[in-house]
PDB file of C-alpha atoms in Angstrom:
ATOM      1  CA  MET I   1       0.016  -0.048  -0.029  1.00 95.00           C
ATOM      2  CA  HIS I   2       1.174   3.623  -0.640  1.00 98.00           C
ATOM      3  CA  ARG I   3      -0.099   6.379   1.612  1.00 98.00           C
ATOM      4  CA  SER I   4      -0.498  10.116   0.499  1.00 98.00           C
ATOM      5  CA  LEU I   5      -1.079  12.713   3.377  1.00 98.00           C
ATOM      6  CA  VAL I   6      -2.101  16.418   2.726  1.00 98.00           C
ATOM      7  CA  LEU I   7      -1.362  18.451   6.138  1.00 98.00           C
ATOM      8  CA  TYR I   8      -3.266  21.743   6.088  1.00 98.00           C
ATOM      9  CA  LEU I   9      -2.012  24.825   7.938  1.00 98.00           C
ATOM     10  CA  PRO I  10      -4.411  27.327   9.254  1.00 98.00           C
ATOM     11  CA  PRO I  11      -6.310  29.036   6.498  1.00 98.00           C
ATOM     12  CA  GLU I  12      -7.322  32.579   6.308  1.00 97.00           C
ATOM     13  CA  ASP I  13     -11.008  31.804   6.302  1.00 97.00           C
ATOM     14  CA  PRO I  14     -11.590  28.581   8.002  1.00 97.00           C
ATOM     15  CA  GLN I  15     -15.289  28.317   7.003  1.00 97.00           C
ATOM     16  CA  ALA I  16     -14.602  29.029   3.462  1.00 97.00           C
ATOM     17  CA  PHE I  17     -11.801  26.682   3.645  1.00 98.00           C
ATOM     18  CA  ARG I  18     -14.013  23.815   4.722  1.00 97.00           C
ATOM     19  CA  GLU I  19     -16.923  24.607   2.635  1.00 98.00           C
ATOM     20  CA  TYR I  20     -14.956  24.316  -0.467  1.00 98.00           C
ATOM     21  CA  TYR I  21     -13.007  21.376   0.833  1.00 98.00           C
ATOM     22  CA  GLU I  22     -16.082  19.492   1.252  1.00 97.00           C
ATOM     23  CA  SER I  23     -18.179  20.384  -1.569  1.00 97.00           C
ATOM     24  CA  THR I  24     -15.539  20.694  -4.323  1.00 98.00           C
ATOM     25  CA  HIS I  25     -12.119  19.128  -3.511  1.00 98.00           C
ATOM     26  CA  ILE I  26     -13.244  15.871  -2.285  1.00 97.00           C
ATOM     27  CA  PRO I  27     -15.662  14.997  -5.277  1.00 97.00           C
ATOM     28  CA  LEU I  28     -12.877  16.144  -7.552  1.00 98.00           C
ATOM     29  CA  PHE I  29     -10.033  14.125  -5.578  1.00 97.00           C
ATOM     30  CA  LYS I  30     -12.393  11.087  -5.369  1.00 97.00           C
ATOM     31  CA  SER I  31     -12.618  10.991  -9.159  1.00 97.00           C
ATOM     32  CA  VAL I  32      -8.729  10.448  -9.403  1.00 98.00           C
ATOM     33  CA  PRO I  33      -8.178   6.999 -11.000  1.00 97.00           C
ATOM     34  CA  GLY I  34      -6.606   4.344  -8.760  1.00 98.00           C
ATOM     35  CA  LEU I  35      -7.619   5.922  -5.561  1.00 98.00           C
ATOM     36  CA  ARG I  36      -8.297   2.964  -3.056  1.00 97.00           C
ATOM     37  CA  ALA I  37      -9.443   4.800   0.127  1.00 96.00           C
ATOM     38  CA  PHE I  38      -9.776   8.161   1.334  1.00 96.00           C
ATOM     39  CA  ARG I  39     -10.303   9.650   4.850  1.00 96.00           C
ATOM     40  CA  TYR I  40     -10.086  13.161   6.263  1.00 97.00           C
ATOM     41  CA  SER I  41     -10.399  15.152   9.725  1.00 97.00           C
ATOM     42  CA  PHE I  42     -10.865  18.655  10.705  1.00 97.00           C
ATOM     43  CA  ASN I  43     -10.439  17.748  14.287  1.00 96.00           C
ATOM     44  CA  VAL I  44      -6.606  17.430  14.735  1.00 98.00           C
ATOM     45  CA  SER I  45      -5.132  17.626  17.970  1.00 97.00           C
ATOM     46  CA  ALA I  46      -1.629  17.122  19.643  1.00 97.00           C
ATOM     47  CA  PRO I  47      -0.700  15.344  22.672  1.00 93.00           C
ATOM     48  CA  GLU I  48       1.631  18.233  23.791  1.00 89.00           C
ATOM     49  CA  GLY I  49       0.946  21.790  22.813  1.00 91.00           C
ATOM     50  CA  GLU I  50      -1.171  22.771  19.806  1.00 95.00           C
ATOM     51  CA  SER I  51      -1.248  20.956  16.422  1.00 98.00           C
ATOM     52  CA  PRO I  52       0.215  22.878  13.594  1.00 98.00           C
ATOM     53  CA  TYR I  53      -2.205  21.354  11.134  1.00 98.00           C
ATOM     54  CA  VAL I  54      -6.020  21.999  11.207  1.00 98.00           C
ATOM     55  CA  ALA I  55      -7.059  19.228   8.787  1.00 98.00           C
ATOM     56  CA  VAL I  56      -5.370  16.317   7.470  1.00 98.00           C
ATOM     57  CA  SER I  57      -6.346  14.004   4.747  1.00 97.00           C
ATOM     58  CA  GLU I  58      -5.024  10.369   4.102  1.00 97.00           C
ATOM     59  CA  ALA I  59      -5.222   8.504   0.871  1.00 97.00           C
ATOM     60  CA  GLU I  60      -4.433   5.073  -0.153  1.00 97.00           C
ATOM     61  CA  TRP I  61      -3.034   3.658  -3.506  1.00 98.00           C
ATOM     62  CA  ASP I  62      -1.868   0.361  -4.565  1.00 97.00           C
ATOM     63  CA  ASP I  63       1.947   1.324  -4.655  1.00 97.00           C
ATOM     64  CA  ALA I  64       4.129   4.243  -5.414  1.00 97.00           C
ATOM     65  CA  GLN I  65       3.955   3.544  -9.199  1.00 97.00           C
ATOM     66  CA  ALA I  66       0.122   3.746  -9.131  1.00 98.00           C
ATOM     67  CA  TYR I  67       0.238   7.021  -7.238  1.00 98.00           C
ATOM     68  CA  GLY I  68       2.532   8.577  -9.703  1.00 97.00           C
ATOM     69  CA  GLU I  69       0.265   7.489 -12.538  1.00 98.00           C
ATOM     70  CA  ALA I  70      -2.966   8.850 -10.682  1.00 98.00           C
ATOM     71  CA  LEU I  71      -0.872  12.149 -10.392  1.00 96.00           C
ATOM     72  CA  SER I  72      -0.540  12.286 -14.115  1.00 97.00           C
ATOM     73  CA  THR I  73      -3.836  11.872 -14.970  1.00 98.00           C
ATOM     74  CA  PRO I  74      -6.092  15.064 -15.627  1.00 98.00           C
ATOM     75  CA  GLU I  75      -8.024  14.298 -12.567  1.00 98.00           C
ATOM     76  CA  GLY I  76      -4.579  13.896 -10.479  1.00 97.00           C
ATOM     77  CA  ARG I  77      -3.126  17.162 -11.799  1.00 97.00           C
ATOM     78  CA  LYS I  78      -6.447  19.023 -11.456  1.00 97.00           C
ATOM     79  CA  SER I  79      -6.562  17.913  -7.815  1.00 97.00           C
ATOM     80  CA  LEU I  80      -3.122  18.735  -6.808  1.00 95.00           C
ATOM     81  CA  ALA I  81      -3.447  22.231  -8.304  1.00 95.00           C
ATOM     82  CA  ASP I  82      -6.729  22.641  -6.594  1.00 97.00           C
ATOM     83  CA  ILE I  83      -5.118  22.561  -3.106  1.00 96.00           C
ATOM     84  CA  ARG I  84      -3.761  26.050  -3.897  1.00 94.00           C
ATOM     85  CA  LYS I  85      -7.320  27.455  -4.424  1.00 96.00           C
ATOM     86  CA  TYR I  86      -8.644  26.880  -0.773  1.00 97.00           C
ATOM     87  CA  ALA I  87      -5.459  26.173   1.419  1.00 98.00           C
ATOM     88  CA  THR I  88      -4.634  29.775   1.759  1.00 97.00           C
ATOM     89  CA  GLY I  89      -2.570  29.022   4.796  1.00 98.00           C
ATOM     90  CA  GLY I  90      -0.399  26.419   2.806  1.00 97.00           C
ATOM     91  CA  ALA I  91      -0.495  22.587   2.905  1.00 97.00           C
ATOM     92  CA  VAL I  92       2.230  20.033   3.025  1.00 98.00           C
ATOM     93  CA  VAL I  93       1.720  17.034   0.738  1.00 97.00           C
ATOM     94  CA  VAL I  94       3.954  13.743   1.388  1.00 98.00           C
ATOM     95  CA  ASP I  95       3.656  10.059   0.244  1.00 98.00           C
ATOM     96  CA  TYR I  96       5.290   6.956   1.410  1.00 98.00           C
ATOM     97  CA  PRO I  97       4.994   3.243   1.218  1.00 97.00           C
ATOM     98  CA  ILE I  98       3.551   1.487   4.299  1.00 90.00           C
ATOM     99  CA  GLU I  99       3.465  -2.094   5.653  1.00 78.00           C
ATOM    100  CA  GLU I 100       2.216  -2.975   8.968  1.00 76.00           C
ATOM    101  CA  ALA I 101       5.063  -3.072  11.172  1.00 75.00           C
TER     102      ALA I 101
ATOM    103  CA  MET F   1     -10.874   4.690  14.510  1.00 95.00           C
ATOM    104  CA  HIS F   2      -8.692   7.055  15.595  1.00 98.00           C
ATOM    105  CA  ARG F   3      -5.212   8.155  14.145  1.00 98.00           C
ATOM    106  CA  SER F   4      -1.906   9.341  15.425  1.00 98.00           C
ATOM    107  CA  LEU F   5       0.854  10.432  13.152  1.00 98.00           C
ATOM    108  CA  VAL F   6       4.536  11.167  14.006  1.00 98.00           C
ATOM    109  CA  LEU F   7       6.282  13.380  11.280  1.00 98.00           C
ATOM    110  CA  TYR F   8       9.851  13.305  11.588  1.00 98.00           C
ATOM    111  CA  LEU F   9      12.119  16.595  10.423  1.00 98.00           C
ATOM    112  CA  PRO F  10      15.762  15.513   9.287  1.00 98.00           C
ATOM    113  CA  PRO F  11      17.797  14.328  12.232  1.00 98.00           C
ATOM    114  CA  GLU F  12      21.297  15.213  12.983  1.00 97.00           C
ATOM    115  CA  ASP F  13      22.556  11.513  12.560  1.00 97.00           C
ATOM    116  CA  PRO F  14      20.230   9.756   9.953  1.00 97.00           C
ATOM    117  CA  GLN F  15      21.818   6.403  10.903  1.00 97.00           C
ATOM    118  CA  ALA F  16      21.760   6.628  14.440  1.00 97.00           C
ATOM    119  CA  PHE F  17      18.024   7.897  14.336  1.00 98.00           C
ATOM    120  CA  ARG F  18      16.915   4.923  12.226  1.00 97.00           C
ATOM    121  CA  GLU F  19      18.876   2.416  14.459  1.00 98.00           C
ATOM    122  CA  TYR F  20      17.434   3.897  17.613  1.00 98.00           C
ATOM    123  CA  TYR F  21      14.079   3.972  16.037  1.00 98.00           C
ATOM    124  CA  GLU F  22      13.925   0.337  14.852  1.00 97.00           C
ATOM    125  CA  SER F  23      15.689  -1.317  17.799  1.00 97.00           C
ATOM    126  CA  THR F  24      14.316   0.736  20.707  1.00 98.00           C
ATOM    127  CA  HIS F  25      11.359   2.881  19.816  1.00 98.00           C
ATOM    128  CA  ILE F  26       9.255   0.670  17.843  1.00 97.00           C
ATOM    129  CA  PRO F  27       9.479  -2.456  20.420  1.00 97.00           C
ATOM    130  CA  LEU F  28       8.612   0.323  23.072  1.00 98.00           C
ATOM    131  CA  PHE F  29       5.704   1.943  21.219  1.00 97.00           C
ATOM    132  CA  LYS F  30       4.197  -1.392  20.219  1.00 97.00           C
ATOM    133  CA  SER F  31       3.993  -2.081  24.090  1.00 97.00           C
ATOM    134  CA  VAL F  32       1.419   0.543  24.452  1.00 98.00           C
ATOM    135  CA  PRO F  33      -1.982  -0.907  25.650  1.00 97.00           C
ATOM    136  CA  GLY F  34      -4.701  -0.195  23.126  1.00 98.00           C
ATOM    137  CA  LEU F  35      -2.579   0.280  19.986  1.00 98.00           C
ATOM    138  CA  ARG F  36      -4.600  -1.355  17.085  1.00 97.00           C
ATOM    139  CA  ALA F  37      -2.027  -0.780  14.139  1.00 96.00           C
ATOM    140  CA  PHE F  38       1.363   0.644  13.675  1.00 96.00           C
ATOM    141  CA  ARG F  39       2.861   1.297  10.253  1.00 96.00           C
ATOM    142  CA  TYR F  40       6.038   3.550   9.422  1.00 97.00           C
ATOM    143  CA  SER F  41       8.207   4.585   6.633  1.00 97.00           C
ATOM    144  CA  PHE F  42      11.658   6.219   6.242  1.00 96.00           C
ATOM    145  CA  ASN F  43      10.956   6.612   2.388  1.00 96.00           C
ATOM    146  CA  VAL F  44       8.964   9.804   2.151  1.00 98.00           C
ATOM    147  CA  SER F  45       8.374  11.660  -1.009  1.00 97.00           C
ATOM    148  CA  ALA F  46       6.548  14.917  -2.113  1.00 97.00           C
ATOM    149  CA  PRO F  47       4.682  15.440  -5.333  1.00 93.00           C
ATOM    150  CA  GLU F  48       6.184  18.901  -5.633  1.00 89.00           C
ATOM    151  CA  GLY F  49       9.582  19.826  -4.194  1.00 91.00           C
ATOM    152  CA  GLU F  50      11.073  18.035  -1.275  1.00 95.00           C
ATOM    153  CA  SER F  51       9.216  16.389   1.718  1.00 98.00           C
ATOM    154  CA  PRO F  52       9.984  18.419   4.964  1.00 98.00           C
ATOM    155  CA  TYR F  53       9.731  15.024   6.844  1.00 98.00           C
ATOM    156  CA  VAL F  54      12.226  12.121   6.548  1.00 98.00           C
ATOM    157  CA  ALA F  55       9.917   9.522   8.182  1.00 98.00           C
ATOM    158  CA  VAL F  56       6.370   9.133   9.212  1.00 98.00           C
ATOM    159  CA  SER F  57       4.686   6.673  11.476  1.00 97.00           C
ATOM    160  CA  GLU F  58       0.971   6.128  11.632  1.00 97.00           C
ATOM    161  CA  ALA F  59      -0.940   4.289  14.444  1.00 97.00           C
ATOM    162  CA  GLU F  60      -4.574   3.356  15.096  1.00 97.00           C
ATOM    163  CA  TRP F  61      -6.646   3.246  18.095  1.00 98.00           C
ATOM    164  CA  ASP F  62     -10.247   2.693  18.848  1.00 97.00           C
ATOM    165  CA  ASP F  63     -11.178   6.200  19.414  1.00 97.00           C
ATOM    166  CA  ALA F  64      -9.966   9.320  20.992  1.00 97.00           C
ATOM    167  CA  GLN F  65     -10.614   8.096  24.466  1.00 97.00           C
ATOM    168  CA  ALA F  66      -8.622   5.012  24.080  1.00 98.00           C
ATOM    169  CA  TYR F  67      -5.743   7.048  22.598  1.00 98.00           C
ATOM    170  CA  GLY F  68      -5.851   9.467  25.523  1.00 97.00           C
ATOM    171  CA  GLU F  69      -6.021   6.419  27.950  1.00 98.00           C
ATOM    172  CA  ALA F  70      -2.976   4.892  26.239  1.00 98.00           C
ATOM    173  CA  LEU F  71      -0.828   8.227  26.581  1.00 96.00           C
ATOM    174  CA  SER F  72      -1.386   7.844  30.173  1.00 97.00           C
ATOM    175  CA  THR F  73       0.002   4.386  30.691  1.00 98.00           C
ATOM    176  CA  PRO F  74       3.482   4.056  31.808  1.00 98.00           C
ATOM    177  CA  GLU F  75       4.213   2.648  28.305  1.00 98.00           C
ATOM    178  CA  GLY F  76       2.390   5.552  26.636  1.00 97.00           C
ATOM    179  CA  ARG F  77       4.167   8.296  28.524  1.00 97.00           C
ATOM    180  CA  LYS F  78       7.589   6.640  28.171  1.00 97.00           C
ATOM    181  CA  SER F  79       7.184   6.318  24.392  1.00 97.00           C
ATOM    182  CA  LEU F  80       6.054  10.069  23.851  1.00 95.00           C
ATOM    183  CA  ALA F  81       8.974  11.138  26.109  1.00 95.00           C
ATOM    184  CA  ASP F  82      11.340   8.652  24.125  1.00 97.00           C
ATOM    185  CA  ILE F  83      10.666  10.515  20.897  1.00 96.00           C
ATOM    186  CA  ARG F  84      12.916  13.412  22.067  1.00 94.00           C
ATOM    187  CA  LYS F  85      15.695  10.973  22.607  1.00 96.00           C
ATOM    188  CA  TYR F  86      16.445  10.030  18.720  1.00 97.00           C
ATOM    189  CA  ALA F  87      14.242  12.868  16.972  1.00 98.00           C
ATOM    190  CA  THR F  88      17.268  15.426  17.133  1.00 97.00           C
ATOM    191  CA  GLY F  89      15.661  17.220  14.214  1.00 98.00           C
ATOM    192  CA  GLY F  90      12.331  17.498  16.098  1.00 97.00           C
ATOM    193  CA  ALA F  91       8.933  15.872  15.261  1.00 97.00           C
ATOM    194  CA  VAL F  92       5.308  16.894  14.826  1.00 98.00           C
ATOM    195  CA  VAL F  93       2.858  14.558  16.712  1.00 97.00           C
ATOM    196  CA  VAL F  94      -0.820  14.781  15.858  1.00 98.00           C
ATOM    197  CA  ASP F  95      -3.874  12.753  16.025  1.00 98.00           C
ATOM    198  CA  TYR F  96      -7.600  12.951  14.686  1.00 98.00           C
ATOM    199  CA  PRO F  97     -10.476  10.755  14.323  1.00 97.00           C
ATOM    200  CA  ILE F  98     -10.942   9.348  10.876  1.00 90.00           C
ATOM    201  CA  GLU F  99     -13.873   7.793   8.811  1.00 78.00           C
ATOM    202  CA  GLU F 100     -13.950   6.616   5.344  1.00 77.00           C
ATOM    203  CA  ALA F 101     -14.937   9.481   3.273  1.00 75.00           C
TER     204      ALA F 101
END
């Protein structure tokens, strides 16, 4: 399995951020070919201090190649570019292969 | 399900970091009561630019209460404190409830 995460820093307008995210970004992202699972949360905490991120999404792909291919589709390119439209505080996008440890 | 993530910034000594992590931290963390799943990767990429994080671990708990209780056990407290011993570049620890979207 291959994981991609998007970690969102506090946006300028939290309500507009969430509305755009749920009404526009999620349907767009879920149209990306090869997506196996998608989860997200706007309820991010930290065990010590404050979380630097206000929202996190996590997606699953078969492997790194499938993720790379997904990002090169029109839907994938559009989804990645879409993040800039609503993540006005910035976002960190990372991906990694995962196995149960 | 409740997710906890640890996102590791580049440590001073990558080899010592990985050795301590795999030989000492993982066994300690896996002893924490209530842990349902644990995965990690030292192979973190970014679709655009460079990943700010060199390693990521993800864990699963039944819910936020179970995670809170886990952190308050001796093993949980020891695990959280242990991070400072090897994550010489710093680490971001966050948690959030997740459901399939």
